[in-house]
CSV table of N, CA and C in Angstrom, one decimal:
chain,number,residue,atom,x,y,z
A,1,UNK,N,11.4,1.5,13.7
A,1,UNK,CA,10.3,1.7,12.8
A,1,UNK,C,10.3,0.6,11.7
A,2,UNK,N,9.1,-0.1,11.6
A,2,UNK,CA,9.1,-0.8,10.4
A,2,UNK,C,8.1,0.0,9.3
A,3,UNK,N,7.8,-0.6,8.0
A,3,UNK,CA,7.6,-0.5,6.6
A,3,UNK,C,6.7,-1.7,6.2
A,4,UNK,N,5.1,-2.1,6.5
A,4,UNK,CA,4.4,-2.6,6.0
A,4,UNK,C,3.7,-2.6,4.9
A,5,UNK,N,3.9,-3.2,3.8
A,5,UNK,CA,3.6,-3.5,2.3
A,5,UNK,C,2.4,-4.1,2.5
A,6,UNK,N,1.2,-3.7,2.2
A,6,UNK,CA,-0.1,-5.0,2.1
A,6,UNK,C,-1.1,-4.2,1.1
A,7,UNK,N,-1.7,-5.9,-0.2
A,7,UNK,CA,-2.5,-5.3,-0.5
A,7,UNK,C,-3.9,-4.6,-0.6
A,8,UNK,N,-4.0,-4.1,-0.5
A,8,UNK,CA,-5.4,-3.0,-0.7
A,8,UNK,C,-6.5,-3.7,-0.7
A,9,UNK,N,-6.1,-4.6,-1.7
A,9,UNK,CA,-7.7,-5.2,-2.1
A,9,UNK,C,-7.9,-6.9,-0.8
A,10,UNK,N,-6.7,-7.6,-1.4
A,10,UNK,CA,-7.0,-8.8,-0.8
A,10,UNK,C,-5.9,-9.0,0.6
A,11,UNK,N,-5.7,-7.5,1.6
A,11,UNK,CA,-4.7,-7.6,2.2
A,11,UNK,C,-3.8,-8.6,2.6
A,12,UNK,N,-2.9,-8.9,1.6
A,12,UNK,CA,-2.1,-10.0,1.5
A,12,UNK,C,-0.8,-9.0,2.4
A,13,UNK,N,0.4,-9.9,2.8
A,13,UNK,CA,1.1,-9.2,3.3
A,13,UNK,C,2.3,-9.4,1.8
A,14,UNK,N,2.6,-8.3,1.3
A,14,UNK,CA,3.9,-8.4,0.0
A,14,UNK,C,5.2,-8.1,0.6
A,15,UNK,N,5.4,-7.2,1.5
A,15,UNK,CA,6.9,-7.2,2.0
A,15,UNK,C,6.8,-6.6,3.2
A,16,UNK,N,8.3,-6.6,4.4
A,16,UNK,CA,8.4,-5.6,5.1
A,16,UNK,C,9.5,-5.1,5.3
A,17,UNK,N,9.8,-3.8,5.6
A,17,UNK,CA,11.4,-3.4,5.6
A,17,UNK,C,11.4,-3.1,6.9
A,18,UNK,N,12.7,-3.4,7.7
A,18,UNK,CA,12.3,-3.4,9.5
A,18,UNK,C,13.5,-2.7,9.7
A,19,UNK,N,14.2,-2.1,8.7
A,19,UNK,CA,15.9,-1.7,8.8
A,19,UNK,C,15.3,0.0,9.5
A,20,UNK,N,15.8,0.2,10.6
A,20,UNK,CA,16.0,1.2,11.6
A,20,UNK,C,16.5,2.6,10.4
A,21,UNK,N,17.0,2.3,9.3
A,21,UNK,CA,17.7,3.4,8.5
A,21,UNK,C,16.7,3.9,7.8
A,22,UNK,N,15.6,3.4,7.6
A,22,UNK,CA,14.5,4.1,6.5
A,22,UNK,C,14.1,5.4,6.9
A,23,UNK,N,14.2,6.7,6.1
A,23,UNK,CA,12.9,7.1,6.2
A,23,UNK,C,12.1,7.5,5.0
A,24,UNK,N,11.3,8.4,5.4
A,24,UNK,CA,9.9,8.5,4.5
A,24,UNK,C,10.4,9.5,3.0
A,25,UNK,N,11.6,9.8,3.0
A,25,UNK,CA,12.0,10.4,1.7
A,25,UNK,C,12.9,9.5,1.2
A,26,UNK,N,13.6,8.3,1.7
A,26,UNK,CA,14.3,7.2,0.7
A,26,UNK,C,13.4,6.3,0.6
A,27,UNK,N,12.1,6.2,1.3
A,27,UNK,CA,11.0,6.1,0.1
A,27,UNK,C,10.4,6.2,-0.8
A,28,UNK,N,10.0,8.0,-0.7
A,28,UNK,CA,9.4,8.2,-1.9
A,28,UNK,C,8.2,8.7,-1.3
A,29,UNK,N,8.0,8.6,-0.3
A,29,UNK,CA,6.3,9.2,0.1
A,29,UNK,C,6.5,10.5,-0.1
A,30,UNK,N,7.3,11.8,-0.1
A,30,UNK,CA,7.3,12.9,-0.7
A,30,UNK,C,7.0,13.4,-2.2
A,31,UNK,N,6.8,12.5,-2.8
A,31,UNK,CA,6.2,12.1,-4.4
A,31,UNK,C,5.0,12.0,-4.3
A,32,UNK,N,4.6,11.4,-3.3
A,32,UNK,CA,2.8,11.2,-3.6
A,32,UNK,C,2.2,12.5,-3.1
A,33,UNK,N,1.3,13.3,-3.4
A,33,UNK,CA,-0.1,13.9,-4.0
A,33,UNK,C,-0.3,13.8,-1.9
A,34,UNK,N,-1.0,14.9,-1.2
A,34,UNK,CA,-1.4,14.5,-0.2
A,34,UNK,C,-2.6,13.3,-0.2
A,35,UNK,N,-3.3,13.3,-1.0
A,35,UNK,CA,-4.5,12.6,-0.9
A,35,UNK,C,-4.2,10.9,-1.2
A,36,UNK,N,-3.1,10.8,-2.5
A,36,UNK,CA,-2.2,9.3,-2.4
A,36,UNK,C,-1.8,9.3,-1.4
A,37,UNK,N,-1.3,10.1,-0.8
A,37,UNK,CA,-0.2,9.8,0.7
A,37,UNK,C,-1.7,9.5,1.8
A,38,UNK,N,-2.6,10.2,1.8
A,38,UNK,CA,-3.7,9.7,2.8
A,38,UNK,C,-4.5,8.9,2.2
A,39,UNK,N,-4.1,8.3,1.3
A,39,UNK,CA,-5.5,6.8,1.0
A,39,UNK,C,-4.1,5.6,1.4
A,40,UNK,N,-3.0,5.5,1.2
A,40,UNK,CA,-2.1,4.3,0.9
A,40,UNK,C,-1.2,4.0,2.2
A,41,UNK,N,-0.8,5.8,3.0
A,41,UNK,CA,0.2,5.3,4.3
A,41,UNK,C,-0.5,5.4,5.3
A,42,UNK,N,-0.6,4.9,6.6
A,42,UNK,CA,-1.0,4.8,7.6
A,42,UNK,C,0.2,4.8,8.6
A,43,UNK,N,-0.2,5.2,10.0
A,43,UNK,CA,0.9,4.9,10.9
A,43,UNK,C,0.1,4.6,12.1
A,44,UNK,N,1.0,3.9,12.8
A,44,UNK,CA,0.5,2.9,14.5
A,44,UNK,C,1.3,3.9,15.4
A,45,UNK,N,0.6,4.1,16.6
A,45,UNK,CA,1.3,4.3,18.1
A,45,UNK,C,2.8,4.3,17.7
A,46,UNK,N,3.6,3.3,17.5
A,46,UNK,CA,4.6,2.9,17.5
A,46,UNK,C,5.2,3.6,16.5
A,47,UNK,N,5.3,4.0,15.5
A,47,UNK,CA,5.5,4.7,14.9
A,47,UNK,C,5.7,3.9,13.5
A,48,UNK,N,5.3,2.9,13.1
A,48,UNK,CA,5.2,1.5,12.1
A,48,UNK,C,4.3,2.1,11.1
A,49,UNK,N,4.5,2.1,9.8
A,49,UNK,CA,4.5,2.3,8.5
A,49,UNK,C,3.8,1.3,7.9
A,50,UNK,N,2.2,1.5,7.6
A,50,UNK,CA,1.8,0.6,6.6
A,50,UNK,C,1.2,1.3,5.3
A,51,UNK,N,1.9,0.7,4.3
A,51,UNK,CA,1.5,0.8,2.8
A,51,UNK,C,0.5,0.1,2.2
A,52,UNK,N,-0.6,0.9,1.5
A,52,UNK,CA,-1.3,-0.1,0.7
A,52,UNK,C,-0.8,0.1,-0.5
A,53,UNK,N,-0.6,-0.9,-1.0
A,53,UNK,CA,-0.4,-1.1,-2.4
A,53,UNK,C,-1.1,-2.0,-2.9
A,54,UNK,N,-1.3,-2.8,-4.4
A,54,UNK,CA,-2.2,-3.2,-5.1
A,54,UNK,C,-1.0,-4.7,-5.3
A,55,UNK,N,-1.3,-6.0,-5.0
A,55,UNK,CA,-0.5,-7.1,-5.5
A,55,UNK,C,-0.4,-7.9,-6.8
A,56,UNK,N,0.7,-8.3,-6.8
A,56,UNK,CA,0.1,-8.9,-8.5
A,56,UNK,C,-0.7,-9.7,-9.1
A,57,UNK,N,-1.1,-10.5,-8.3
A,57,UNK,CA,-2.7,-11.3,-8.5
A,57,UNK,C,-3.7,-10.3,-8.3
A,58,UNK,N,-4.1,-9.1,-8.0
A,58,UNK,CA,-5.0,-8.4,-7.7
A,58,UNK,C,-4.7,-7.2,-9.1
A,59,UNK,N,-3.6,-7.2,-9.3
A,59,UNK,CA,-3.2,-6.6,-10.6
A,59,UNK,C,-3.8,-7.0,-11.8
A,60,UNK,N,-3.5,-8.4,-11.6
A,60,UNK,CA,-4.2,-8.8,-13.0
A,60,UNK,C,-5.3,-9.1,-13.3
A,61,UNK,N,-6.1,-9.3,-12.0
A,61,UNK,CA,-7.6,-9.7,-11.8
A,61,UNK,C,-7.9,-8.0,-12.4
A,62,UNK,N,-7.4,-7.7,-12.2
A,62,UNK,CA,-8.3,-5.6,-12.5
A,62,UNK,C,-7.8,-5.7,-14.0
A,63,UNK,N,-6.4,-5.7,-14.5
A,63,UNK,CA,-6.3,-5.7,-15.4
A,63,UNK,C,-7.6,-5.9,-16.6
A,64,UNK,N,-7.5,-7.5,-16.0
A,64,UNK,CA,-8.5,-8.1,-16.9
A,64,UNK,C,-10.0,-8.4,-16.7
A,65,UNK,N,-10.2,-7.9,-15.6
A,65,UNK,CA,-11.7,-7.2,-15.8
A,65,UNK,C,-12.1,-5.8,-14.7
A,66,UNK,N,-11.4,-4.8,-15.6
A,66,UNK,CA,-11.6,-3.8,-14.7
A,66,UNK,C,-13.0,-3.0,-14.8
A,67,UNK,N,-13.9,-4.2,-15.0
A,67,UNK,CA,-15.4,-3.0,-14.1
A,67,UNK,C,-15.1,-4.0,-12.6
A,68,UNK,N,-14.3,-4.9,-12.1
A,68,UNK,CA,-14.1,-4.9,-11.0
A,68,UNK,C,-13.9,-3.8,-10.0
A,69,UNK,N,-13.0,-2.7,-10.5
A,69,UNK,CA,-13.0,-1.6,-9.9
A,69,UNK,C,-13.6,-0.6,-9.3
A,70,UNK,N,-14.9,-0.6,-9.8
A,70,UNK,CA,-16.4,-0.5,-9.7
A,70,UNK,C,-16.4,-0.6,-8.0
A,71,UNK,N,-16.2,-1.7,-8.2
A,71,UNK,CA,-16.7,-2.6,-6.2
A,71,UNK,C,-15.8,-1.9,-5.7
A,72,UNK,N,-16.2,-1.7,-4.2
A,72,UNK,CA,-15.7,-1.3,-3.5
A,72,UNK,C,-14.5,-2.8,-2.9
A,73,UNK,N,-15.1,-3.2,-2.6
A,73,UNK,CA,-14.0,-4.7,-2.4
A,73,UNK,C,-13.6,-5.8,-3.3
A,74,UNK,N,-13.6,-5.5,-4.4
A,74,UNK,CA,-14.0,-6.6,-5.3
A,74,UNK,C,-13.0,-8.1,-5.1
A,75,UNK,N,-12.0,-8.2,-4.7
A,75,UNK,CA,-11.0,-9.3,-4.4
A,75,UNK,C,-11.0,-9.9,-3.1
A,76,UNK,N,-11.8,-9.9,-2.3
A,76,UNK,CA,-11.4,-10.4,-0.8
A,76,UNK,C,-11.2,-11.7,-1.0
């Protein structure tokens, strides 16, 4: 099982954890809300783990002008 990190907005790839030891509570996905847990994790056939998360150039672009967030895509 891998752990794909990519952002949301400008899907960049930010990390991946490919270590066979993870699972989904030494992550932390039992902290998210069902509805964060269905907007952010997804899973493949394979059983591979992708997270959306928000990167830090896309962080700061909202930051600093967040009626960006408005858009549905605003950073591609």
């Amino acid at each position: 099982m891998s752990v794909k990190y990519i952002c949301r907005h400008c899907q960049t790839k930010i990390g991946e954890i490919s270590n066979g030891d993870v699972n989904e509570m030494r992550l932390g996905f039992h902290l998210l809300t069902p509805e964060e847990r269905n907007e952010m994790v997804s899973y493949n056939q394979h059983g591979d783990i992708t997270v959306k998360v928000v990167c830090d150039y896309c962080k700061e672009a909202l930051d600093k002008n967040p009626e960006l967030s408005l858009i549905s895509n605003p950073l591609q």
